[in-house]
């Protein structure tokens, strides 16, 4: 899901892009919050075949995951001990903890 990748890479895009491209990022963020289609814009910003810089996977002792409370962003974060509470940069919301079973 493109929004998930966009959310995951948003902090990096904000750091890396400048000027016009940075404006495009913020326009895509606002459009996503309004529930408008952003696929074309976002694909352009993310570029082809770029690897995710952050990869989260379940680690030992994890018994649940953090999900975006809006339900629009499909990002799932497995928090490791010592990590800060995850937030969704796309919707500026704290992620909600959902315990397994
Ligand atoms: Zn998100």
Coordinates of N, CA and C and ligand atoms in Angstrom, one line a residue:
X1 N 0.9 -1.2 0.0 CA 0.0 0.0 0.0 C 0.9 1.2 0.0
X2 N 0.6 2.1 -0.9 CA 1.5 3.2 -1.2 C 1.5 4.2 0.0
X3 N 0.4 4.4 0.6 CA 0.3 5.4 1.8 C 1.2 4.9 2.9
X4 N 1.3 3.5 3.1 CA 2.1 3.0 4.1 C 3.6 3.3 3.9
X5 N 4.0 3.1 2.6 CA 5.4 3.4 2.3 C 5.6 4.9 2.5
X6 N 4.7 5.7 2.1 CA 4.8 7.2 2.2 C 5.0 7.6 3.6
X7 N 4.1 7.0 4.5 CA 4.2 7.3 5.9 C 5.5 6.9 6.5
X8 N 6.0 5.7 6.1 CA 7.2 5.2 6.7 C 8.4 6.1 6.3
X9 N 8.3 6.6 5.1 CA 9.5 7.4 4.5 C 9.3 8.9 4.7
X10 N 8.2 9.3 5.2 CA 7.9 10.8 5.3 C 9.0 11.5 6.0
X11 N 9.4 11.1 7.2 CA 10.5 11.8 7.9 C 11.7 12.0 7.1
X12 N 12.1 10.9 6.4 CA 13.3 10.9 5.5 C 13.1 11.9 4.3
X13 N 11.9 11.9 3.7 CA 11.6 12.7 2.6 C 11.7 14.2 3.0
X14 N 11.1 14.5 4.2 CA 11.1 15.8 4.7 C 12.6 16.3 5.0
X15 N 13.4 15.4 5.4 CA 14.8 15.8 5.6 C 15.6 16.0 4.3
X16 N 15.3 15.1 3.4 CA 16.1 15.1 2.2 C 15.7 16.1 1.1
X17 N 14.4 16.3 0.9 CA 13.9 17.1 -0.2 C 13.8 18.6 0.2
X18 N 14.1 19.4 -0.8 CA 14.1 20.8 -0.6 C 13.2 21.5 -1.6
X19 N 12.8 22.8 -1.3 CA 12.1 23.6 -2.2 C 10.9 23.0 -2.8
X20 N 10.9 22.9 -4.2 CA 9.7 22.5 -4.9 C 9.2 21.1 -4.5
X21 N 10.2 20.2 -4.4 CA 9.9 18.8 -4.1 C 9.3 18.7 -2.7
X22 N 9.8 19.5 -1.8 CA 9.4 19.5 -0.4 C 7.9 20.0 -0.4
X23 N 7.6 21.0 -1.2 CA 6.2 21.5 -1.3 C 5.3 20.4 -1.8
X24 N 5.8 19.6 -2.8 CA 5.0 18.5 -3.3 C 4.7 17.5 -2.2
X25 N 5.7 17.2 -1.3 CA 5.5 16.3 -0.2 C 4.4 16.8 0.7
X26 N 4.4 18.1 1.1 CA 3.4 18.6 2.0 C 2.0 18.6 1.3
X27 N 2.0 18.9 0.0 CA 0.7 18.8 -0.7 C 0.2 17.4 -0.7
X28 N 1.0 16.4 -0.9 CA 0.6 15.0 -0.9 C 0.1 14.6 0.5
X29 N 0.8 15.1 1.6 CA 0.3 14.9 2.9 C -1.1 15.4 3.2
X30 N -1.3 16.7 2.8 CA -2.6 17.3 3.0 C -3.7 16.5 2.2
X31 N -3.4 16.2 0.9 CA -4.3 15.4 0.1 C -4.7 14.1 0.7
X32 N -3.6 13.4 1.3 CA -3.9 12.1 1.9 C -4.8 12.3 3.1
X33 N -4.6 13.3 3.9 CA -5.4 13.6 5.1 C -6.9 13.8 4.7
X34 N -7.1 14.4 3.5 CA -8.4 14.7 3.0 C -9.0 13.5 2.3
X35 N -8.2 12.4 2.3 CA -8.7 11.2 1.6 C -8.7 11.2 0.1
X36 N -8.0 12.2 -0.4 CA -7.9 12.3 -1.9 C -6.8 11.3 -2.4
X37 N -7.0 10.9 -3.7 CA -6.0 10.0 -4.2 C -4.6 10.7 -4.4
X38 N -3.6 10.0 -3.9 CA -2.2 10.6 -4.0 C -1.2 9.7 -4.6
X39 N -1.7 8.6 -5.2 CA -0.8 7.6 -5.7 C 0.2 8.1 -6.7
X40 N -0.3 8.9 -7.7 CA 0.6 9.4 -8.7 C 1.7 10.3 -8.1
X41 N 1.3 11.2 -7.3 CA 2.2 12.2 -6.7 C 3.2 11.5 -5.8
X42 N 2.7 10.5 -5.0 CA 3.6 9.9 -4.1 C 4.6 8.9 -4.8
X43 N 4.1 8.2 -5.8 CA 5.1 7.4 -6.6 C 6.2 8.2 -7.1
X44 N 5.9 9.4 -7.6 CA 6.9 10.2 -8.2 C 7.9 10.7 -7.1
X45 N 7.4 11.0 -5.9 CA 8.3 11.4 -4.8 C 9.2 10.3 -4.3
X46 N 8.6 9.1 -4.2 CA 9.3 8.0 -3.6 C 10.3 7.5 -4.6
X47 N 10.0 7.6 -5.9 CA 11.0 7.1 -6.9 C 10.8 5.6 -7.1
X48 N 11.4 5.1 -8.2 CA 11.2 3.7 -8.4 C 12.2 2.8 -7.7
X49 N 11.8 1.7 -7.2 CA 12.7 0.7 -6.6 C 13.5 1.2 -5.4
X50 N 13.0 2.1 -4.7 CA 13.8 2.6 -3.5 C 13.4 1.7 -2.3
X51 N 14.4 1.2 -1.6 CA 14.2 0.4 -0.5 C 13.7 1.2 0.7
X52 N 12.9 0.6 1.5 CA 12.5 1.2 2.8 C 13.7 1.3 3.7
X53 N 13.8 2.5 4.3 CA 15.0 2.6 5.1 C 14.7 2.1 6.5
X54 N 13.5 2.0 6.9 CA 13.2 1.5 8.2 C 12.4 0.2 8.0
X55 N 12.9 -0.9 8.5 CA 12.1 -2.1 8.4 C 11.9 -2.6 9.9
X56 N 10.6 -2.7 10.2 CA 10.3 -3.2 11.5 C 9.8 -4.6 11.4
X57 N 10.2 -5.4 12.3 CA 9.6 -6.8 12.3 C 9.4 -7.1 13.8
X58 N 8.6 -8.2 14.0 CA 8.4 -8.6 15.4 C 9.7 -9.0 16.1
X59 N 9.9 -8.5 17.2 CA 11.1 -9.0 18.0 C 10.7 -9.8 19.2
X60 N 11.6 -10.4 19.8 CA 11.3 -11.2 21.0 C 10.7 -10.4 22.1
X61 N 9.7 -10.9 22.7 CA 9.0 -10.2 23.8 C 7.9 -9.3 23.3
X62 N 7.7 -9.2 22.0 CA 6.7 -8.3 21.5 C 5.3 -9.1 21.5
X63 N 4.3 -8.5 22.1 CA 3.0 -9.2 22.1 C 1.9 -8.3 21.5
X64 N 2.3 -7.5 20.6 CA 1.3 -6.7 19.9 C 2.0 -5.7 19.0
X65 N 1.2 -4.9 18.4 CA 1.8 -4.0 17.4 C 1.1 -2.6 17.5
X66 N 1.8 -1.6 17.0 CA 1.2 -0.2 16.9 C 0.6 0.0 15.5
X67 N -0.6 0.5 15.5 CA -1.3 0.7 14.2 C -1.8 2.2 14.2
X68 N -2.0 2.7 13.0 CA -2.5 4.1 12.8 C -4.0 4.1 13.2
X69 N -4.4 5.0 14.1 CA -5.8 5.1 14.6 C -6.7 5.5 13.5
X70 N -6.2 6.1 12.4 CA -7.1 6.6 11.3 C -7.6 5.4 10.5
X71 N -6.8 4.3 10.5 CA -7.1 3.2 9.6 C -6.8 3.4 8.2
X72 N -6.4 4.6 7.8 CA -6.0 4.9 6.4 C -4.6 4.5 6.1
X73 N -3.8 4.7 7.1 CA -2.4 4.3 6.9 C -2.2 2.9 7.4
X74 N -1.6 2.1 6.6 CA -1.5 0.7 6.9 C -0.2 0.3 7.6
X75 N 0.5 1.3 8.1 CA 1.8 1.0 8.7 C 1.7 0.3 10.0
X76 N 2.5 -0.7 10.2 CA 2.5 -1.5 11.5 C 3.9 -1.4 12.1
X77 N 3.9 -1.0 13.3 CA 5.2 -0.8 14.0 C 5.3 -1.7 15.2
X78 N 6.4 -2.5 15.2 CA 6.7 -3.4 16.4 C 7.7 -2.6 17.2
X79 N 7.3 -2.2 18.3 CA 8.2 -1.3 19.1 C 9.2 -2.2 19.9
X80 N 10.4 -1.8 19.9 CA 11.4 -2.5 20.6 C 11.7 -1.8 21.9
X81 N 12.2 -2.5 22.9 CA 12.4 -1.9 24.2 C 13.3 -0.7 24.0
X82 N 13.0 0.4 24.6 CA 13.8 1.6 24.5 C 13.4 2.5 23.4
X83 N 12.6 2.0 22.4 CA 12.2 2.8 21.3 C 11.2 3.8 21.8
X84 N 11.1 5.0 21.2 CA 10.1 6.0 21.5 C 8.7 5.5 21.0
X85 N 7.7 6.0 21.6 CA 6.3 5.6 21.1 C 6.2 6.1 19.7
X86 N 5.7 5.2 18.8 CA 5.7 5.5 17.4 C 4.5 6.5 17.1
X87 N 4.7 7.4 16.2 CA 3.6 8.2 15.7 C 3.5 8.1 14.2
X88 N 2.3 8.4 13.7 CA 2.1 8.4 12.2 C 2.4 9.9 11.8
X89 N 3.5 10.1 11.0 CA 3.8 11.4 10.6 C 2.8 12.0 9.5
X90 N 2.2 11.0 8.8 CA 1.2 11.4 7.8 C 0.0 12.1 8.4
X91 N -0.5 11.5 9.4 CA -1.8 12.0 10.0 C -1.5 12.7 11.4
X92 N -0.2 12.7 11.8 CA 0.2 13.3 13.0 C -0.6 12.8 14.2
X93 N -0.7 11.5 14.3 CA -1.4 10.9 15.4 C -0.5 9.8 16.1
X94 N -0.6 9.7 17.4 CA 0.1 8.6 18.0 C -0.5 7.3 17.6
X95 N 0.4 6.3 17.3 CA -0.1 5.0 16.9 C -0.8 4.3 18.1
X96 N -1.8 3.5 17.8 CA -2.5 2.8 18.8 C -2.0 1.4 19.0
X97 N -1.8 1.0 20.3 CA -1.3 -0.3 20.5 C -2.4 -1.3 20.5
X98 N -2.2 -2.4 19.7 CA -3.2 -3.5 19.6 C -2.5 -4.7 20.0
X99 N -2.9 -5.3 21.1 CA -2.3 -6.6 21.6 C -2.7 -7.8 20.8
X100 N -1.8 -8.7 20.7 CA -2.2 -10.0 20.0 C -3.3 -10.7 20.8
X101 N -4.1 -11.3 20.0 CA -5.2 -12.2 20.5 C -5.6 -11.9 21.9
Ligands
LIG1 ZN1 1.0 6.5 9.1

